[in-house]
Amino acid sequence: PAPLTLCRSSPVPTLIMRLNSLAFPALAPSPRILGPTLEAGAASWRDGVPNALTAARVAAIPVLVATFYNRRSSPWLPASIFAACAATDFLDGYLARRWAVHSDLGAFLDPVADKLLVCSCLVLLAGALGAAVAVPTAVIVCREVTISALREWMGARGHSAAVAVGWWGKLKTATQMVALLLLLLACPGKLTALQPWGLGLLYAAAVLACTSASGYVATAWPLMAPKSLGIS
């Protein structure tokens, strides 16, 4: 019998190679040849996964907004979309670290996606729940704008590591994510008992936002002092 033909477009090339090697041992490909090829294919596939998850998080924001205002949709849908986005925020970073996949695009896109998601939800909830949410929203948004500008300024001077995300910043992010999820669940009027918990965590996130921001400013202040800037 003739050996099986290996089609490059076939979804099971590895299986065909193994069948050929059993029927025709002389035609069996060397593991030394297959190994690097398969590893390169896996690495190429892994390279795009974290960035794809981050991009999906950005693409989901308009859907979240639409479902929030669409009364015909399920009241649980906005919270479910937000929960899925929050999960991808953890997953893309975990996969990037596990697979040692790092890129300039990912380093830029990941924090931008987080801020777009959080700020969009804060604006939605402030419009629905009023001043109770608008006040911590103003604090958190002002903090995000200030620290983003500070990181850009420090990065331009080669000191970006000095204002990298610290423990307080990670705690603030986790707290506000839980707060927003609870408020989204309570906003349709279904689980109103969650609203006080969500508001409490949101105000705690605002306090943590100010605490972490003060640490970043204190670290950067020696470079921002008038003498460091050449101002007498």
CSV table of C-alpha atoms in Angstrom, one decimal:
chain,number,residue,atom,x,y,z
A,1,PRO,CA,0.0,0.0,0.0
A,2,ALA,CA,1.0,3.6,-0.6
A,3,PRO,CA,1.7,5.8,2.4
A,4,LEU,CA,-0.9,8.3,3.4
A,5,THR,CA,-0.5,11.8,1.9
A,6,LEU,CA,0.1,14.6,4.4
A,7,CYS,CA,-1.9,17.7,3.5
A,8,ARG,CA,-0.7,20.9,5.1
A,9,SER,CA,-4.3,22.1,5.5
A,10,SER,CA,-5.3,18.9,7.3
A,11,PRO,CA,-6.3,19.4,11.0
A,12,VAL,CA,-4.6,16.1,12.0
A,13,PRO,CA,-1.1,16.2,10.5
A,14,THR,CA,0.5,14.6,13.5
A,15,LEU,CA,-1.9,11.6,13.5
A,16,ILE,CA,-1.2,11.0,9.8
A,17,MET,CA,2.6,11.1,10.5
A,18,ARG,CA,2.2,8.5,13.2
A,19,LEU,CA,0.1,6.2,11.0
A,20,ASN,CA,2.7,6.4,8.2
A,21,SER,CA,5.5,5.6,10.7
A,22,LEU,CA,3.7,2.5,11.9
A,23,ALA,CA,3.0,1.2,8.4
A,24,PHE,CA,6.2,2.4,6.8
A,25,PRO,CA,9.0,2.6,9.5
A,26,ALA,CA,11.5,3.7,6.9
A,27,LEU,CA,9.5,6.8,6.2
A,28,ALA,CA,9.1,7.8,9.9
A,29,PRO,CA,10.2,11.4,10.4
A,30,SER,CA,13.0,12.1,12.8
A,31,PRO,CA,11.9,13.5,16.2
A,32,ARG,CA,14.8,16.0,15.9
A,33,ILE,CA,13.0,17.4,12.8
A,34,LEU,CA,9.5,17.4,14.2
A,35,GLY,CA,10.3,18.7,17.7
A,36,PRO,CA,11.5,22.2,16.8
A,37,THR,CA,8.7,22.6,14.2
A,38,LEU,CA,5.9,21.7,16.6
A,39,GLU,CA,7.4,23.8,19.4
A,40,ALA,CA,7.7,26.8,17.0
A,41,GLY,CA,4.0,26.3,16.0
A,42,ALA,CA,2.9,26.2,19.7
A,43,ALA,CA,5.0,29.3,20.5
A,44,SER,CA,3.5,31.2,17.6
A,45,TRP,CA,0.0,30.3,18.8
A,46,ARG,CA,0.7,31.3,22.3
A,47,ASP,CA,2.2,34.7,21.4
A,48,GLY,CA,-1.2,36.1,20.4
A,49,VAL,CA,-3.5,34.7,23.1
A,50,PRO,CA,-2.9,37.2,25.9
A,51,ASN,CA,-3.2,40.2,23.6
A,52,ALA,CA,-6.4,38.6,22.0
A,53,LEU,CA,-7.9,38.3,25.5
A,54,THR,CA,-7.1,42.0,26.2
A,55,ALA,CA,-8.5,43.1,22.9
A,56,ALA,CA,-11.7,41.1,23.6
A,57,ARG,CA,-12.0,42.9,26.9
A,58,VAL,CA,-12.0,46.3,25.1
A,59,ALA,CA,-14.5,45.0,22.4
A,60,ALA,CA,-16.9,43.9,25.1
A,61,ILE,CA,-17.3,47.4,26.6
A,62,PRO,CA,-19.8,48.6,24.0
A,63,VAL,CA,-21.8,45.4,24.5
A,64,LEU,CA,-21.9,45.9,28.2
A,65,VAL,CA,-23.1,49.5,27.7
A,66,ALA,CA,-25.8,48.4,25.3
A,67,THR,CA,-27.1,45.6,27.6
A,68,PHE,CA,-27.0,48.0,30.6
A,69,TYR,CA,-29.5,50.3,28.9
A,70,ASN,CA,-31.5,47.7,27.0
A,71,ARG,CA,-34.5,46.8,29.2
A,72,ARG,CA,-35.3,43.8,27.1
A,73,SER,CA,-32.1,42.1,27.9
A,74,SER,CA,-31.5,40.0,31.0
A,75,PRO,CA,-30.8,42.1,34.1
A,76,TRP,CA,-27.9,39.8,34.9
A,77,LEU,CA,-26.3,40.2,31.5
A,78,PRO,CA,-24.2,43.4,32.2
A,79,ALA,CA,-22.8,41.9,35.4
A,80,SER,CA,-22.0,38.7,33.6
A,81,ILE,CA,-20.1,40.5,30.9
A,82,PHE,CA,-18.2,42.5,33.5
A,83,ALA,CA,-17.4,39.4,35.4
A,84,ALA,CA,-16.1,37.7,32.2
A,85,CYS,CA,-14.0,40.8,31.4
A,86,ALA,CA,-12.5,40.8,34.9
A,87,ALA,CA,-11.6,37.2,34.5
A,88,THR,CA,-9.8,37.9,31.3
A,89,ASP,CA,-7.9,40.6,33.1
A,90,PHE,CA,-6.4,38.0,35.4
A,91,LEU,CA,-6.1,35.3,32.7
A,92,ASP,CA,-4.1,37.3,30.1
A,93,GLY,CA,-1.5,38.3,32.7
A,94,TYR,CA,-1.3,34.8,34.0
A,95,LEU,CA,-0.8,33.3,30.6
A,96,ALA,CA,1.8,36.0,29.6
A,97,ARG,CA,3.8,35.1,32.7
A,98,ARG,CA,3.4,31.4,32.4
A,99,TRP,CA,4.3,31.3,28.7
A,100,ALA,CA,6.9,34.1,29.0
A,101,VAL,CA,5.1,36.0,26.3
A,102,HIS,CA,5.7,39.7,26.6
A,103,SER,CA,5.2,42.4,24.0
A,104,ASP,CA,5.1,46.2,23.9
A,105,LEU,CA,1.5,46.1,22.6
A,106,GLY,CA,0.4,44.0,25.6
A,107,ALA,CA,2.2,46.3,28.0
A,108,PHE,CA,0.3,49.2,26.6
A,109,LEU,CA,-3.0,47.6,25.9
A,110,ASP,CA,-3.6,45.8,29.2
A,111,PRO,CA,-3.7,48.9,31.5
A,112,VAL,CA,-5.7,50.8,28.9
A,113,ALA,CA,-8.3,48.1,28.7
A,114,ASP,CA,-8.6,48.0,32.5
A,115,LYS,CA,-9.1,51.7,32.7
A,116,LEU,CA,-11.6,51.8,29.9
A,117,LEU,CA,-13.7,49.0,31.5
A,118,VAL,CA,-13.6,50.5,35.0
A,119,CYS,CA,-14.3,54.1,33.9
A,120,SER,CA,-17.2,53.0,31.6
A,121,CYS,CA,-18.9,51.1,34.4
A,122,LEU,CA,-18.3,53.9,36.9
A,123,VAL,CA,-20.0,56.4,34.5
A,124,LEU,CA,-23.0,54.0,33.9
A,125,LEU,CA,-23.5,53.4,37.6
A,126,ALA,CA,-23.1,57.1,38.5
A,127,GLY,CA,-25.8,58.0,36.0
A,128,ALA,CA,-28.1,55.3,37.5
A,129,LEU,CA,-27.4,55.7,41.2
A,130,GLY,CA,-26.6,59.4,41.4
A,131,ALA,CA,-24.2,61.2,43.8
A,132,ALA,CA,-23.5,58.1,45.9
A,133,VAL,CA,-21.5,56.7,43.1
A,134,ALA,CA,-20.6,59.9,41.3
A,135,VAL,CA,-18.3,61.1,44.2
A,136,PRO,CA,-16.0,58.1,44.4
A,137,THR,CA,-16.1,57.9,40.6
A,138,ALA,CA,-14.7,61.4,40.4
A,139,VAL,CA,-11.9,60.5,42.8
A,140,ILE,CA,-11.0,57.3,41.0
A,141,VAL,CA,-11.1,58.8,37.5
A,142,CYS,CA,-8.9,61.8,38.6
A,143,ARG,CA,-6.5,59.4,40.2
A,144,GLU,CA,-6.2,57.3,37.1
A,145,VAL,CA,-5.6,60.3,34.8
A,146,THR,CA,-3.0,61.7,37.2
A,147,ILE,CA,-1.0,58.5,37.7
A,148,SER,CA,-1.2,57.6,34.0
A,149,ALA,CA,0.4,61.0,33.2
A,150,LEU,CA,2.9,60.5,36.0
A,151,ARG,CA,4.0,57.1,34.6
A,152,GLU,CA,4.3,58.5,31.1
A,153,TRP,CA,6.5,61.4,32.4
A,154,MET,CA,8.7,59.0,34.5
A,155,GLY,CA,9.0,56.6,31.5
A,156,ALA,CA,10.2,59.4,29.3
A,157,ARG,CA,13.0,60.0,31.8
A,158,GLY,CA,13.9,56.3,32.1
A,159,HIS,CA,12.4,55.7,35.5
A,160,SER,CA,9.3,53.8,34.7
A,161,ALA,CA,10.2,51.0,37.1
A,162,ALA,CA,10.0,53.5,40.0
A,163,VAL,CA,6.2,53.9,39.5
A,164,ALA,CA,5.4,50.3,38.5
A,165,VAL,CA,2.1,48.9,39.9
A,166,GLY,CA,2.6,48.1,43.6
A,167,TRP,CA,0.7,46.2,46.2
A,168,TRP,CA,-1.6,49.1,47.1
A,169,GLY,CA,-2.5,49.5,43.4
A,170,LYS,CA,-3.3,45.8,43.0
A,171,LEU,CA,-5.5,45.9,46.1
A,172,LYS,CA,-7.3,49.0,44.8
A,173,THR,CA,-8.0,47.3,41.5
A,174,ALA,CA,-9.3,44.1,43.1
A,175,THR,CA,-11.6,46.1,45.5
A,176,GLN,CA,-13.1,48.3,42.8
A,177,MET,CA,-13.7,45.2,40.5
A,178,VAL,CA,-15.7,43.5,43.3
A,179,ALA,CA,-17.5,46.8,44.1
A,180,LEU,CA,-18.5,47.3,40.5
A,181,LEU,CA,-19.7,43.7,40.1
A,182,LEU,CA,-21.9,44.0,43.2
A,183,LEU,CA,-23.4,47.3,42.0
A,184,LEU,CA,-24.1,46.0,38.6
A,185,LEU,CA,-25.9,43.1,40.1
A,186,ALA,CA,-27.9,45.4,42.4
A,187,CYS,CA,-28.6,48.1,39.8
A,188,PRO,CA,-31.5,46.4,38.0
A,189,GLY,CA,-33.4,46.3,41.3
A,190,LYS,CA,-33.0,42.5,41.7
A,191,LEU,CA,-30.4,42.2,44.4
A,192,THR,CA,-30.7,45.5,46.1
A,193,ALA,CA,-29.3,44.1,49.4
A,194,LEU,CA,-25.9,44.0,47.6
A,195,GLN,CA,-26.0,47.8,47.0
A,196,PRO,CA,-24.7,48.9,50.4
A,197,TRP,CA,-21.8,46.4,50.2
A,198,GLY,CA,-21.0,47.6,46.7
A,199,LEU,CA,-21.0,51.2,47.8
A,200,GLY,CA,-18.9,50.5,50.8
A,201,LEU,CA,-16.3,48.7,48.7
A,202,LEU,CA,-16.4,51.5,46.1
A,203,TYR,CA,-15.6,54.1,48.7
A,204,ALA,CA,-12.8,51.8,50.0
A,205,ALA,CA,-11.4,51.6,46.5
A,206,ALA,CA,-11.5,55.4,46.3
A,207,VAL,CA,-9.4,55.6,49.6
A,208,LEU,CA,-7.0,53.0,48.3
A,209,ALA,CA,-6.7,54.9,45.0
A,210,CYS,CA,-5.6,58.0,46.9
A,211,THR,CA,-3.3,55.9,49.1
A,212,SER,CA,-1.5,54.3,46.2
A,213,ALA,CA,-1.4,57.5,44.3
A,214,SER,CA,0.4,59.2,47.2
A,215,GLY,CA,3.0,56.5,47.2
A,216,TYR,CA,3.7,57.0,43.5
A,217,VAL,CA,3.9,60.7,43.8
A,218,ALA,CA,6.3,60.4,46.8
A,219,THR,CA,8.5,58.1,44.8
A,220,ALA,CA,8.6,60.5,41.8
A,221,TRP,CA,8.9,63.7,43.8
A,222,PRO,CA,12.7,63.8,44.0
A,223,LEU,CA,12.7,63.9,40.2
A,224,MET,CA,9.8,66.4,40.1
A,225,ALA,CA,11.4,68.9,42.5
A,226,PRO,CA,12.4,72.3,41.0
A,227,LYS,CA,16.2,71.6,41.4
A,228,SER,CA,15.9,68.3,39.5
A,229,LEU,CA,14.1,70.1,36.7
A,230,GLY,CA,16.8,72.8,36.5
A,231,ILE,CA,14.6,75.5,38.0
A,232,SER,CA,16.2,77.7,40.6
